[in-house]
Structures are given as structure tokens and as C-alpha cells.
mmCIF file of C-alpha atoms and ligand atoms in Angstrom:
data_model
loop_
_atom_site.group_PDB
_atom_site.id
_atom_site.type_symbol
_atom_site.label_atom_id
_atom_site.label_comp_id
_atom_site.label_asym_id
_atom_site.label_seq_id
_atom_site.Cartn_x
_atom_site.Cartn_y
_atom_site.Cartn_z
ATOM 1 C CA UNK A 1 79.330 110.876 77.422
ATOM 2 C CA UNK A 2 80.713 114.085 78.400
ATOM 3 C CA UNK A 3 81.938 116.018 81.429
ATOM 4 C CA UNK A 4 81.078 119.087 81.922
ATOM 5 C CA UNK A 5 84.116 120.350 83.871
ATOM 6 C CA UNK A 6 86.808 118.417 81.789
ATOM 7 C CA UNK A 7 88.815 120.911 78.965
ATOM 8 C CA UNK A 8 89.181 118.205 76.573
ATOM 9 C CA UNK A 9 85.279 117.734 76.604
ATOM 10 C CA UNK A 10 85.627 121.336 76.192
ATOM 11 C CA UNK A 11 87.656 121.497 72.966
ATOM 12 C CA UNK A 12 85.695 118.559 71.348
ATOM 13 C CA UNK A 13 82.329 121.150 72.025
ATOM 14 C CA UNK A 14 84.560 123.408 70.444
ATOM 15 C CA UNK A 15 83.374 125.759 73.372
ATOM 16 C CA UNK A 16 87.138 126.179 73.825
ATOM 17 C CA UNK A 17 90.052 126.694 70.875
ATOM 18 C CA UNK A 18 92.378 124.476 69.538
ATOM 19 C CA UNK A 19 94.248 123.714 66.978
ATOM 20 C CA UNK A 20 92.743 120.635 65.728
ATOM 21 C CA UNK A 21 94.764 118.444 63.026
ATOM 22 C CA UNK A 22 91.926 116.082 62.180
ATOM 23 C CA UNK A 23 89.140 114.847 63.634
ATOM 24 C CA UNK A 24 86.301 112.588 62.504
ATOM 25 C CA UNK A 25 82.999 111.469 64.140
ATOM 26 C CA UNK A 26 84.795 109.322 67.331
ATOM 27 C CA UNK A 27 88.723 110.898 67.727
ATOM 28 C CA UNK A 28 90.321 114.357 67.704
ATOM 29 C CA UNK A 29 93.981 115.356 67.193
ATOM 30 C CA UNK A 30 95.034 118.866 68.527
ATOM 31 C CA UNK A 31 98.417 120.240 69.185
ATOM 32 C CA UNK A 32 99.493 120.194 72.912
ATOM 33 C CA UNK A 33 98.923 124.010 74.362
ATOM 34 C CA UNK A 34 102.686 123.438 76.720
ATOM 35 C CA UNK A 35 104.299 121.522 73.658
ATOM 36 C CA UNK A 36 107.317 119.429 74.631
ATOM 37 C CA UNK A 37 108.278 119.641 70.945
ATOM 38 C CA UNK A 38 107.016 121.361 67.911
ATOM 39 C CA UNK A 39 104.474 119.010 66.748
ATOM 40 C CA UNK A 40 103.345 117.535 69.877
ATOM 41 C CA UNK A 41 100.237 116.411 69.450
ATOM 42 C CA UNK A 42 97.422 114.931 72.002
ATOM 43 C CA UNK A 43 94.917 112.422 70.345
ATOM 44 C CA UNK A 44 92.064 111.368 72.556
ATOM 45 C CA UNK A 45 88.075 109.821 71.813
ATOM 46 C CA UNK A 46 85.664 111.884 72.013
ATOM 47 C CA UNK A 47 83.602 110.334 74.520
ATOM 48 C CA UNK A 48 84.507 110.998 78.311
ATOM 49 C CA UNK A 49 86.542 107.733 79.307
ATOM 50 C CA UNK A 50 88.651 108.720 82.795
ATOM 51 C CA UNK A 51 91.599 105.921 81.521
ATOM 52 C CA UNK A 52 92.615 103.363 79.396
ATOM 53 C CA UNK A 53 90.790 100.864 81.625
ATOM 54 C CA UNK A 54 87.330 102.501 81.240
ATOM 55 C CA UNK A 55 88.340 102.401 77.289
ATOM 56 C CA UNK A 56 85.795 99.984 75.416
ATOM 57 C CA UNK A 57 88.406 97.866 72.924
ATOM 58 C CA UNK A 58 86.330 99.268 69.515
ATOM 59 C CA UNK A 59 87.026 102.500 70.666
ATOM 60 C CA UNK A 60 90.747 101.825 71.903
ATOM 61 C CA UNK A 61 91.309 100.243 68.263
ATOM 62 C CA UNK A 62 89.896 103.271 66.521
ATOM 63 C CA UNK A 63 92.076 105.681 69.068
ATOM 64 C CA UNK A 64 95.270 103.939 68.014
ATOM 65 C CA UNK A 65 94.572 103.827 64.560
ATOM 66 C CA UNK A 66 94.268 108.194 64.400
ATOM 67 C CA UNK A 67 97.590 107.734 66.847
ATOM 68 C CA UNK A 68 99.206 106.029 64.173
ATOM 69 C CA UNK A 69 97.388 108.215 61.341
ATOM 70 C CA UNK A 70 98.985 112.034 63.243
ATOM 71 C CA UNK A 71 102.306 110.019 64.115
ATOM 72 C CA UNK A 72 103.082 109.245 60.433
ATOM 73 C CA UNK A 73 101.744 112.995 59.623
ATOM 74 C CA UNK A 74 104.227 114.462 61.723
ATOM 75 C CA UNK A 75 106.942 111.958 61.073
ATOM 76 C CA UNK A 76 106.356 113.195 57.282
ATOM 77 C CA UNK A 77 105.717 116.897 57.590
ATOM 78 C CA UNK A 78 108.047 117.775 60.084
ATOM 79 C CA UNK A 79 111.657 117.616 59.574
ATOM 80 C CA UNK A 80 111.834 114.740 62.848
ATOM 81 C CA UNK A 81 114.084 111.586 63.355
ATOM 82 C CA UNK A 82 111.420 109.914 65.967
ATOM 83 C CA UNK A 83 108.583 110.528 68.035
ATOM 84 C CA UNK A 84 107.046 108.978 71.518
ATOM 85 C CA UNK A 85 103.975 108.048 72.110
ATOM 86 C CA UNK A 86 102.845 108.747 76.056
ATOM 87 C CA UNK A 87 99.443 107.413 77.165
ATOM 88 C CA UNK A 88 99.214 108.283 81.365
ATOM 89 C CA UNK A 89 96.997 106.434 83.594
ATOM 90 C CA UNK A 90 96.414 107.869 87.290
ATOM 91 C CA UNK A 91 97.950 110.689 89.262
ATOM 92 C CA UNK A 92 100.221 108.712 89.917
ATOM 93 C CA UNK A 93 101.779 108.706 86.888
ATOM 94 C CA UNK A 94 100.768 112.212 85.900
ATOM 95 C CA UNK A 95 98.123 111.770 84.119
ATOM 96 C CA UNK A 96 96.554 115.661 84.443
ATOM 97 C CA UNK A 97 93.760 115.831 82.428
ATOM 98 C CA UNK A 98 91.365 112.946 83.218
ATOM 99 C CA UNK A 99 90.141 112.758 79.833
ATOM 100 C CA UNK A 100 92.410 109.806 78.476
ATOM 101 C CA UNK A 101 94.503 110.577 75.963
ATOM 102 C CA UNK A 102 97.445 109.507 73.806
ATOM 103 C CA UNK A 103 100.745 112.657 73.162
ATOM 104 C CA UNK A 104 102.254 111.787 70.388
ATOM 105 C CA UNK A 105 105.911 113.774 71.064
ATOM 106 C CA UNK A 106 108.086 114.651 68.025
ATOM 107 C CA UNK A 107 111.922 114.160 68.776
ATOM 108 C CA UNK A 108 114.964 114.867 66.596
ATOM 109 C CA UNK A 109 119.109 113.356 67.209
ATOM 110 C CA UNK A 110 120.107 115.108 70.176
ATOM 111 C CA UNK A 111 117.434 117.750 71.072
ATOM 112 C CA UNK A 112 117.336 116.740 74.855
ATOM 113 C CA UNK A 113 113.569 117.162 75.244
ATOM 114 C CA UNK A 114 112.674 114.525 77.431
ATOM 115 C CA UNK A 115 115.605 112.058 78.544
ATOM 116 C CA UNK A 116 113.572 108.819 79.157
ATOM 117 C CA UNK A 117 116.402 107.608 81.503
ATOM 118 C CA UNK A 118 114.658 104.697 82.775
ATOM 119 C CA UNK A 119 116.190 104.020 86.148
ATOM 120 C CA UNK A 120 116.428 100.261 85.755
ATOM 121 C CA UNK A 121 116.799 98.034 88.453
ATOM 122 C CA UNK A 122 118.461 94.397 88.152
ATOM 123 C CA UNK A 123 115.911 91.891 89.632
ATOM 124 C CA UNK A 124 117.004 88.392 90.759
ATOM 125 C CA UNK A 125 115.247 85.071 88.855
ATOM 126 C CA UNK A 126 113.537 84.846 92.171
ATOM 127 C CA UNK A 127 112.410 88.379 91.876
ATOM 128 C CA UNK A 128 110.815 87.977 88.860
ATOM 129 C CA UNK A 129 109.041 84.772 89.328
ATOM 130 C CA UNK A 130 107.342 85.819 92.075
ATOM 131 C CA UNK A 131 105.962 88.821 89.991
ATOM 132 C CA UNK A 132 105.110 86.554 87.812
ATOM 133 C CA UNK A 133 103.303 83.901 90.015
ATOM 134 C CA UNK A 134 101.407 87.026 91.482
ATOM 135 C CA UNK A 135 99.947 87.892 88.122
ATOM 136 C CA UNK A 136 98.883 84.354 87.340
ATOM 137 C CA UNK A 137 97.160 83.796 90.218
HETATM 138 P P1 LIG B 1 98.658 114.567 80.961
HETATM 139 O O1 LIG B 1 99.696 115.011 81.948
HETATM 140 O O2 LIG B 1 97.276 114.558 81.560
HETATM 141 O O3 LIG B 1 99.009 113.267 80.279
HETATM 142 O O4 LIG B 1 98.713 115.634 79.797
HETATM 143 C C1 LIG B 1 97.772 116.635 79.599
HETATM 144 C C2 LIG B 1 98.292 117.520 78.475
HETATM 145 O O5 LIG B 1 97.245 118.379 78.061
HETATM 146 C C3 LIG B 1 99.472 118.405 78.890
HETATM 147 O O6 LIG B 1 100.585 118.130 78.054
HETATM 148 C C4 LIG B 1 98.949 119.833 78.687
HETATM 149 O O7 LIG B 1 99.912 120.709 78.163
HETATM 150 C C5 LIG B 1 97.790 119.629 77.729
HETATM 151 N N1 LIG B 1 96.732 120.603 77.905
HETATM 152 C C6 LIG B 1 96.194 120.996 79.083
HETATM 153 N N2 LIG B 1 95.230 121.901 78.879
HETATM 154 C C7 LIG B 1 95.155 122.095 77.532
HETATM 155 C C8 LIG B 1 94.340 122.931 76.708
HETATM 156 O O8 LIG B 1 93.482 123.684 77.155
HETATM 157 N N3 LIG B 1 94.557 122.841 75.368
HETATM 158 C C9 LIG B 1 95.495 122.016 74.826
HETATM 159 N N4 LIG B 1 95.626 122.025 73.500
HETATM 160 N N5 LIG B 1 96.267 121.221 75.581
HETATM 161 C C10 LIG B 1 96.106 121.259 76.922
HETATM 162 ZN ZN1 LIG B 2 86.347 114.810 78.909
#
């Protein structure tokens, strides 16, 4: 399960470079090539799945366990107060590369990388349960 035309697929052939933190036989960790951070890695299968959807759960559980494996790495070997983990789905919310994939994005007190400055809305009791009776019908 590969696509030819995707770079990720790429770097997993190795027919491209990267700088590859670990890998094993189903997950790869490399370092982002536009870092956000220093440290910011991108963990991903190595099988061709487009998004999380098309993600089969035995390989979601095995993704998150390397995410967790490189976040701890970088939480110890880099001198970092935090990190995000990102994981886009669709164009629409700029997912790029449509190899899915999970950044793991080193942050430190005050270093104004990315300002997740959720623009929160209120929403009425109304509001909500009739998002809610949507989803449970
Ligand atoms: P997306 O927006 O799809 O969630 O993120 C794709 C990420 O892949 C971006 O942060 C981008 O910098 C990174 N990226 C794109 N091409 C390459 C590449 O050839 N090598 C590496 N290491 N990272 C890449
Ligand atoms: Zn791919």
C-alpha cells in the first residue's frame, strides 16, 4: 500500500532523504523539513492511508504508541517545557501531504511559535443540544 506520487511514500522507500529518528517494520519518525520548532517531528504508518478515517484501529494504536514513544524522546532530549501533537484531516484543515500523519511540535514558555488562539464562540443550551441530537440520530 503505497503511492507512487506521495513524498512520504517516498521517504519510507528511502528513495528520498530524511532524517529518520526511529522507525520499525509499520511507523517512521522523521524531523519536519519546514520545522515549526527544533524538534518537530512528523510520525506517520508506513502504509498509504489518505486520513485518519481510512486508518485501520491496529494500525492507529501502533501509530500513537511511536507518537507517544518520539514525544517523550524529545520532551527528554531537548531542553522543552511542552509539545503539541497536530494530526490534519482534509484540505480543509490543511492537511498537505495526503499521507496521514501525526507532528509532534516541541514548544518552550514563551517562544510564540504557534499561538493556538482558539477563537471560541459561546453557544446557547439550545445550540448545543441540537448538535447533539444531530449526532445521535
Ligand atoms: P500537513 O500540512 O499535511 O499536516 O503537514 C505536512 C508536513 O510535511 C509539513 O509540515 C511539511 O513541512 C512537511 N514536509 C513536506 N514535505 C516534506 C519532505 O519532503 N520531507 C520532510 N521531512 N517533511 C516534509
Ligand atoms: Zn504515502
Amino acid at each position: 500500500m503505497s503511492d507512487e506520487t506521495c513524498i512520504f511514500c517516498k521517504i519510507v522507500q528511502k528513495e528520498i532523504p530524511s532524517k529518520i529518528i526511529f522507525e520499525n517494520e509499520d511507523n517512521m519518525a522523521f524531523l519536519d523539513i519546514n520545522p515549526i520548532s527544533e524538534g518537530h517531528a512528523i510520525v506517520i504508518p508506513k502504509k498509504h492511508y489518505n486520513t485518519l478515517e481510512d486508518l485501520p484501529d491496529d494500525e492507529l494504536s501502533k501509530l500513537f504508541q511511536v507518537v507517544k514513544k518520539i514525544a517523550m524522546l524529545l520532551h527528554e532530549k531537548l531542553n522543552i517545557d511542552g509539545y503539541n501533537v497536530v494530526q490534519n484531516n482534509f484540505k480543509a484543515a490543511g492537511q498537505e501531504i495526503n499521507h496521514s500523519h501525526v507532528h509532534i511540535i516541541p514548544r518552550t514558555f514563551g517562544d510564540m511559535k504557534i499561538r493556538l488562539s482558539l477563537p471560541k464562540t459561546s453557544a446557547t443550551n439550545e445550540e448545543l443540544d441540537r448538535v447533539l441530537s444531530k449526532l445521535k440520530s
